[in-house]
Short mmCIF file of C-alpha atoms in Angstrom, two decimals:
data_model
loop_
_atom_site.label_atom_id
_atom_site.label_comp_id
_atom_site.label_asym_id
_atom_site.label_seq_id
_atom_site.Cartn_x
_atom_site.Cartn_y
_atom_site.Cartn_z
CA UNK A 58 0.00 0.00 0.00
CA UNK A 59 1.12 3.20 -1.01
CA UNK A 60 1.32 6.19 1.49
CA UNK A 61 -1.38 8.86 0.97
CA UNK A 62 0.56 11.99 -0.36
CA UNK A 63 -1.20 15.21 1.94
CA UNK A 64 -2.70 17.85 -0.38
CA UNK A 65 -1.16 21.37 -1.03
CA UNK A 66 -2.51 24.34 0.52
CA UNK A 67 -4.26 27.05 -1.24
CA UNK A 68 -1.71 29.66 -1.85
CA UNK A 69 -3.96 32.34 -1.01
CA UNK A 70 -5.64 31.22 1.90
CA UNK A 71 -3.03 29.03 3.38
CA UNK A 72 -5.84 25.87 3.58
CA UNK A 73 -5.18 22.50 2.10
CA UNK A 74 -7.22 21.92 -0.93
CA UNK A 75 -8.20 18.33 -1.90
CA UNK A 76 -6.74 17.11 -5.22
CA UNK A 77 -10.11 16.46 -7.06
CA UNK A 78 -11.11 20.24 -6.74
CA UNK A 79 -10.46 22.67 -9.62
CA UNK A 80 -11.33 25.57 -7.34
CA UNK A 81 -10.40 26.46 -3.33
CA UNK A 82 -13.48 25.38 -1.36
CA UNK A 83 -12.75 27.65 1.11
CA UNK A 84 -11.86 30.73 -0.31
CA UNK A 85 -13.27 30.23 -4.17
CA UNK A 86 -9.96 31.07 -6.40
CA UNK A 87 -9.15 29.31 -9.17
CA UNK A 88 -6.82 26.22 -8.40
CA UNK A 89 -4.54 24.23 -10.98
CA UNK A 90 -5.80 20.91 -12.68
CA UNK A 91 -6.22 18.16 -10.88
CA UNK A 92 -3.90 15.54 -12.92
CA UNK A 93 -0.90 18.38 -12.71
CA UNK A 94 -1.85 18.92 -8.30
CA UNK A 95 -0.73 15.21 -8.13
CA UNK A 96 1.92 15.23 -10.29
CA UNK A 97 3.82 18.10 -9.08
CA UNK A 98 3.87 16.99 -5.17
CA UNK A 99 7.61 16.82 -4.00
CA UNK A 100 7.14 12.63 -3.74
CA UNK A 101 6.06 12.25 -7.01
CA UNK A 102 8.87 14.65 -8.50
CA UNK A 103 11.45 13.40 -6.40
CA UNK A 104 10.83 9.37 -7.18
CA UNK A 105 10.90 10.85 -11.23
CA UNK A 106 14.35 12.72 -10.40
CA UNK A 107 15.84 9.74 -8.75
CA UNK A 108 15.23 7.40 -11.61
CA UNK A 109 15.93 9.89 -14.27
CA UNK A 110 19.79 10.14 -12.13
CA UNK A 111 20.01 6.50 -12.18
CA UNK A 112 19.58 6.11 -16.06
CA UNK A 113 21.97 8.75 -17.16
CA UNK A 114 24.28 7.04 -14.92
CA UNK A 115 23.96 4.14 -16.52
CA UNK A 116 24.02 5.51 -19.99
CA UNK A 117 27.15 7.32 -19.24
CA UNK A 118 28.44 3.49 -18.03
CA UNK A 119 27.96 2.19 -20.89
CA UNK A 120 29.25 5.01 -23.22
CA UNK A 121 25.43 6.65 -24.10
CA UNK A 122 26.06 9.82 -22.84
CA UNK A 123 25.50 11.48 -25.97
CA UNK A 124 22.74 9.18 -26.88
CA UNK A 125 21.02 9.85 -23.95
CA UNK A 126 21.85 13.74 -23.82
CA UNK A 127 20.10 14.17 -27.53
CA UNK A 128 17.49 11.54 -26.54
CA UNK A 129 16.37 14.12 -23.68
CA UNK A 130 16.73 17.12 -25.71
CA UNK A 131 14.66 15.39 -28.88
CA UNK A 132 11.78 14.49 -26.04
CA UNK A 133 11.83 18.20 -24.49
CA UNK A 134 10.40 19.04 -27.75
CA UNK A 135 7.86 16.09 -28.35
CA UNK A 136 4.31 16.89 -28.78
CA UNK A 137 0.83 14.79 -27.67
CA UNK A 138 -0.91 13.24 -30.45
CA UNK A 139 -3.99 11.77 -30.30
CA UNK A 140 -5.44 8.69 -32.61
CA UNK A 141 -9.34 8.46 -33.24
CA UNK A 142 -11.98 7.31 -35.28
CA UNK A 143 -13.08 9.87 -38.13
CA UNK A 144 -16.61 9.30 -36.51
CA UNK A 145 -15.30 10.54 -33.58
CA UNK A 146 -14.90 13.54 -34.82
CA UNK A 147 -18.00 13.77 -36.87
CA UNK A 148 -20.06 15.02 -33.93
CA UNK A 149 -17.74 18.49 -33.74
CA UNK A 150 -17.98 18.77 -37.87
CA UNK A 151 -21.79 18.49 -38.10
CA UNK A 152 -22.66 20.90 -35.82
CA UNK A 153 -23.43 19.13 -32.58
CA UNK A 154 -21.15 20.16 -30.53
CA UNK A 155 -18.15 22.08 -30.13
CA UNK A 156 -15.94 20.10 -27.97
CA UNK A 157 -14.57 17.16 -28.82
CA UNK A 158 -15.65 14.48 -26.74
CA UNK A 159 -13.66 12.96 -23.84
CA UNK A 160 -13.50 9.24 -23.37
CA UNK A 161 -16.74 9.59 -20.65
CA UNK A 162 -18.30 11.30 -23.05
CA UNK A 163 -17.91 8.81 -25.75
CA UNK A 164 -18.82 6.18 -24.09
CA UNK A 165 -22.65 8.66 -23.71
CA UNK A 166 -22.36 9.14 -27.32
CA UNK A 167 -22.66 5.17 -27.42
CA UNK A 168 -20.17 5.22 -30.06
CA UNK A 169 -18.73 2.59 -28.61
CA UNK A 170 -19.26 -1.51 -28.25
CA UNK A 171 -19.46 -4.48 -25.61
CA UNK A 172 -16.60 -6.02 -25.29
CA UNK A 173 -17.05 -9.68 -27.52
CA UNK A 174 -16.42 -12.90 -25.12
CA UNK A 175 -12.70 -13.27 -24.31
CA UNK A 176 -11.97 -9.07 -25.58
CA UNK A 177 -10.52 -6.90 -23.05
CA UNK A 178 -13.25 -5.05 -21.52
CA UNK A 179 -11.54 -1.44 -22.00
CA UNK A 180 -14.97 0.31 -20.45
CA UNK A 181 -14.15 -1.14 -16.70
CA UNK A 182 -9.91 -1.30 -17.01
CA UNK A 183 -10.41 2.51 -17.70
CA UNK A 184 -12.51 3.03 -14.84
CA UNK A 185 -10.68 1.69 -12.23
CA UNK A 186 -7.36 3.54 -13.91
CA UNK A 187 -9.44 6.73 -13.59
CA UNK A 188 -10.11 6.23 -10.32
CA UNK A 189 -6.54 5.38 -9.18
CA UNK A 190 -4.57 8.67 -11.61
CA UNK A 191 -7.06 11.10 -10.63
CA UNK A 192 -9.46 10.18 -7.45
CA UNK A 193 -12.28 12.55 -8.86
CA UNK A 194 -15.77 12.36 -7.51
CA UNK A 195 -18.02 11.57 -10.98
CA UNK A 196 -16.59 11.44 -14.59
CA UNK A 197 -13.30 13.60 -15.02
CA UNK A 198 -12.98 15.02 -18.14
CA UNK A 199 -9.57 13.91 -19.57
CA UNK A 200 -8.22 13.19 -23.00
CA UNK A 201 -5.74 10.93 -23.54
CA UNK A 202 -3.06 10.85 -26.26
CA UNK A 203 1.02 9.52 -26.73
CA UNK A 204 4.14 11.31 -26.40
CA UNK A 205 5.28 11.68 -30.11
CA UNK A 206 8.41 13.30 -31.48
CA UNK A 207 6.66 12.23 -35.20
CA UNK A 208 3.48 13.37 -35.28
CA UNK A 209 2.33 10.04 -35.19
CA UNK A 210 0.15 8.16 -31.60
CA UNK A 211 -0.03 4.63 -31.40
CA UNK A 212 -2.17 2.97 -33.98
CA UNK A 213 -5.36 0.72 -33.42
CA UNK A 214 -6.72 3.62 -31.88
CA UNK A 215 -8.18 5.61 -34.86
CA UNK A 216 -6.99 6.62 -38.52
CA UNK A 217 -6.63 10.17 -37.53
CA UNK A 218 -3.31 11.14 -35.94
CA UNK A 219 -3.86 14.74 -34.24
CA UNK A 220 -0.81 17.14 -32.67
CA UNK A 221 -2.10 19.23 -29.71
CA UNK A 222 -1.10 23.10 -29.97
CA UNK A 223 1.62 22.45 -27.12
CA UNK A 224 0.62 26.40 -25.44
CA UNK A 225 -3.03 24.93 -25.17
CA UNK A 226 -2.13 21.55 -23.50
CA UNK A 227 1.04 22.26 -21.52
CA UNK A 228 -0.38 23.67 -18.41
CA UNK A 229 -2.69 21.02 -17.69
CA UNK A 230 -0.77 17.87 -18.90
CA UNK A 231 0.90 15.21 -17.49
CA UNK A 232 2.50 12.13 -18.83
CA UNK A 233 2.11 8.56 -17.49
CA UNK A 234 4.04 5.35 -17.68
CA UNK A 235 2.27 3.61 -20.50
CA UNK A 236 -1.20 2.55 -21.57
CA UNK A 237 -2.50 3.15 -17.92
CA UNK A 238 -5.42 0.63 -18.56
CA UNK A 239 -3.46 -1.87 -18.67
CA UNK A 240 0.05 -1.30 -16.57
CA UNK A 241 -2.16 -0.31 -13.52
CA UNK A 242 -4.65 -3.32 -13.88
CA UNK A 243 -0.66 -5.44 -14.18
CA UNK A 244 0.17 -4.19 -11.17
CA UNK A 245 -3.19 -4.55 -9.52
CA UNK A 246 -3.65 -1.13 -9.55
CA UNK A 247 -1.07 0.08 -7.11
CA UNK A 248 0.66 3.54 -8.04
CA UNK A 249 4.28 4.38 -6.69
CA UNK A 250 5.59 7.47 -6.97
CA UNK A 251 7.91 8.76 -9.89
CA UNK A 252 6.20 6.80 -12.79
CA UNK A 253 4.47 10.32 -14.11
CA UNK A 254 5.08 14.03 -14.60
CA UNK A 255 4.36 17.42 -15.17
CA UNK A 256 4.48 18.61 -19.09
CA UNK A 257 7.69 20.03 -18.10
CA UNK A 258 9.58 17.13 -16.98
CA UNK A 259 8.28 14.71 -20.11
CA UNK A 260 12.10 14.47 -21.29
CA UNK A 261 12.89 13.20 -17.48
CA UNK A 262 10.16 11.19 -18.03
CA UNK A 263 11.12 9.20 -21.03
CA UNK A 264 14.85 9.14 -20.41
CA UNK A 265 13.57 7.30 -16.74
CA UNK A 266 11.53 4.88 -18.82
CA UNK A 267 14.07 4.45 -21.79
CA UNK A 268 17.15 5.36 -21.05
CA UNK A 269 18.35 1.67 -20.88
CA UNK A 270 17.23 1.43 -24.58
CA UNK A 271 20.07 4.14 -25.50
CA UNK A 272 23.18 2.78 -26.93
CA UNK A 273 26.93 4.75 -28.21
CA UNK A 274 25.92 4.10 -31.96
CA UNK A 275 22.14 5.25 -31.33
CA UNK A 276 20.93 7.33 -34.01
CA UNK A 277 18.63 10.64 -33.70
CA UNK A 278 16.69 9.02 -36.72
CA UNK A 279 15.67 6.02 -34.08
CA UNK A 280 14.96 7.99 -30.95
CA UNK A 281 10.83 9.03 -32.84
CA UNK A 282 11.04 4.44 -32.56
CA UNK A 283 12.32 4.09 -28.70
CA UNK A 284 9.66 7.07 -27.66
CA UNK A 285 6.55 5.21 -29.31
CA UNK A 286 6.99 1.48 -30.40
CA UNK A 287 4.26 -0.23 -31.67
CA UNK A 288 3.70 -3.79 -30.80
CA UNK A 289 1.39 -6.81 -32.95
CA UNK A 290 -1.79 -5.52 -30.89
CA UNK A 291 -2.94 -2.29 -28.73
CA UNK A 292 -2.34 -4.61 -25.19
CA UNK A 293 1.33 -4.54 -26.65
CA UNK A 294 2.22 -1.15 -28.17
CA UNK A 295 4.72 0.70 -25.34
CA UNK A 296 4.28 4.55 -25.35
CA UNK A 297 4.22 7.14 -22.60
CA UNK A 298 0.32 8.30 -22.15
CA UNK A 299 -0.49 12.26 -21.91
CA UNK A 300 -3.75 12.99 -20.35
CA UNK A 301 -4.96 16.38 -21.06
CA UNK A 302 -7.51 17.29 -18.26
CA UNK A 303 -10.39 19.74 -19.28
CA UNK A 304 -12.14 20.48 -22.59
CA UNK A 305 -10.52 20.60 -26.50
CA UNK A 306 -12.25 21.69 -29.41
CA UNK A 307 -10.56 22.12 -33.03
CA UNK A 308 -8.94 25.05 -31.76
CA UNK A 309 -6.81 22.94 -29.93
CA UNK A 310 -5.71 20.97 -32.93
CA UNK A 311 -2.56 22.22 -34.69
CA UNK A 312 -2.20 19.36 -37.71
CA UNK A 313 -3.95 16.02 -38.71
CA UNK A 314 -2.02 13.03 -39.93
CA UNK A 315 -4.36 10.19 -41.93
CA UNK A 316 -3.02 6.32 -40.88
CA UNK A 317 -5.03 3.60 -42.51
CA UNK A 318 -5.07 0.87 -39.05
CA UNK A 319 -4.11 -2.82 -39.81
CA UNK A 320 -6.59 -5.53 -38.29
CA UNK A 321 -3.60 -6.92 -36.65
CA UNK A 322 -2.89 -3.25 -34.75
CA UNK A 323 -6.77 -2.82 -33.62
CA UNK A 324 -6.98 -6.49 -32.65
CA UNK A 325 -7.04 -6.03 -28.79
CA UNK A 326 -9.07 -3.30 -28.94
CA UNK A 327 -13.33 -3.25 -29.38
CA UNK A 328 -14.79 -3.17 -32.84
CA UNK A 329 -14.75 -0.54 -34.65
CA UNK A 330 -16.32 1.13 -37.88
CA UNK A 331 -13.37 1.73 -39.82
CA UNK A 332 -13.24 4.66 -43.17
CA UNK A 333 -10.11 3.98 -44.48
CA UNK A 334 -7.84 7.54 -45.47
CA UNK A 335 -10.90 9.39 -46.88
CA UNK A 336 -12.47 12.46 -45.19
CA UNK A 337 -15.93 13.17 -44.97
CA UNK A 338 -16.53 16.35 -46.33
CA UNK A 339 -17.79 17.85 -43.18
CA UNK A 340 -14.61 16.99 -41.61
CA UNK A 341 -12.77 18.18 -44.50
CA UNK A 342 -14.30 21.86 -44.44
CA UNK A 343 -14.00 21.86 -40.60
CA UNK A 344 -9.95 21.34 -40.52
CA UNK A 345 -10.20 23.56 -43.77
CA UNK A 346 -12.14 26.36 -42.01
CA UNK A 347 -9.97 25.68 -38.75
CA UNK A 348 -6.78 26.18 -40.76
CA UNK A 349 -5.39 22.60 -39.93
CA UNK A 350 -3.75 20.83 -42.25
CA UNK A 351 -4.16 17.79 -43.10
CA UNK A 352 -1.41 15.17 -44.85
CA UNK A 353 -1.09 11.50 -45.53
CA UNK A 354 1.05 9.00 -42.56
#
């Protein structure tokens, strides 16, 4: 069991404020995002820094400095990038609503499907993962995408690949250790410290993760690989999650990459409709009319 970390204080009032709040409930001001509160605790920030120290020193061990020195610096600059459906998206380019839907509110939208017997029921795993990250009362609003430093998430998840607008995400996004559906239900749901951080720290983050991956004759050209490797099915693709808490509309979007997804990439994942590399001409005017542009994987 895992110690429970004691909540900042407000830093107006002086009184702590629970980490599930978005605003002081004693004085009313504005707090920070919930996902970033837990993230940026001294524990959790501390754990991250040890690990990070113990994988450079390993990489300089092994002759990696350099490796690992341009591995950080090409992750500093890495950007989240989400995969979905082009129905997901339909709802925002026909009118109905302006924000693009969360994962709660997807599953609302009943855009989704029952898992089939012996499918990996995605709809409770994300629950309880919920639940365990972010300890909010009710159904948080986060989005989740992959650390990319190629414009490119991991596939099975959608044949459109979007890149946040980094100045609209930043402040209220943290990075996690992998597909947190499935590494906390492997670990039976038990969270140590150090194993996610603030925006900020993401190069930390990844060189902690995948430093040991970093070799003298690693190439720049490879490190896009080592950040985001996809594996046969989703249960086995290795990436570092970003969950963006709060609400995103196109405005939020900076580019759209098109990725046609194998049947062998979507596998462990619950059917899908699938519309190959062609936009619907809603969407089409939408990214056109949003000034986002739009090019082939």
């Amino acid at each position: 069991m895992t110690t429970p970390i004691a909540p900042p204080t407000c830093e107006f009032c002086q009184f702590p404020v629970p980490f599930d709040r978005e605003q002081c409930p004693h004085c009313g001001r504005p707090s920070l995002f919930p996902n970033v509160r837990r993230v940026e605790t001294s524990e959790e920030k501390g754990a991250l820094q040890q690990r990070y120290q113990q994988a450079e020193a390993a990489a300089v061990a092994r002759g990696a400095k350099d490796a690992f020195e341009k591995f950080a610096a090409t992750v500093a600059h890495s950007r989240a990038v989400m995969a979905c459906t082009i129905d997901k998206l339909l709802p925002v380019a026909n009118g109905h609503t302006e924000l693009y839907p969360a994962y709660n509110d997807w599953l609302k939208l009943r855009f989704t499907f029952d898992p089939e017997r012996g499918q990996t029921d995605w709809h409770d795993l994300r629950g309880h993962a919920e639940w365990t990250l972010f300890k909010i009362k009710g159904e948080p609003v986060v989005h989740y995408a992959a650390l990319s430093a190629d414009g490119l998430s991991a596939p099975g998840y959608g044949e459109c690949h979007i890149t946040l607008k980094t100045h609209m995400v930043a402040h209220r996004a943290t990075t996690f250790e992998g597909n947190s559906a499935v590494w906390l239900r492997d670990r039976n749901y038990q969270l140590p410290p150090g194993f996610r951080a603030i925006w900020a720290d993401r190069h930390k983050h990844a060189c902690a993760k995948l430093g040991d991956q970093l070799r003298p004759r690693t190439s720049e050209s490879e490190f896009p690989g080592i950040l985001l490797k996809p594996g046969p099915t989703a249960l086995d693709h290795e990436f570092i999650e970003v969950h963006i808490y709060g609400p995103l509309t196109v405005c939020t979007f900076e580019s759209v990459k098109l990725a046609t997804a194998t049947a062998a990439q979507g596998a462990a994942k619950r059917s899908r409709k699938r519309l190959g590399q062609t936009l619907p001409d809603a969407i089409q005017k939408l990214f056109a009319q949003a000034k986002i542009p739009v090019q082939p994987k």
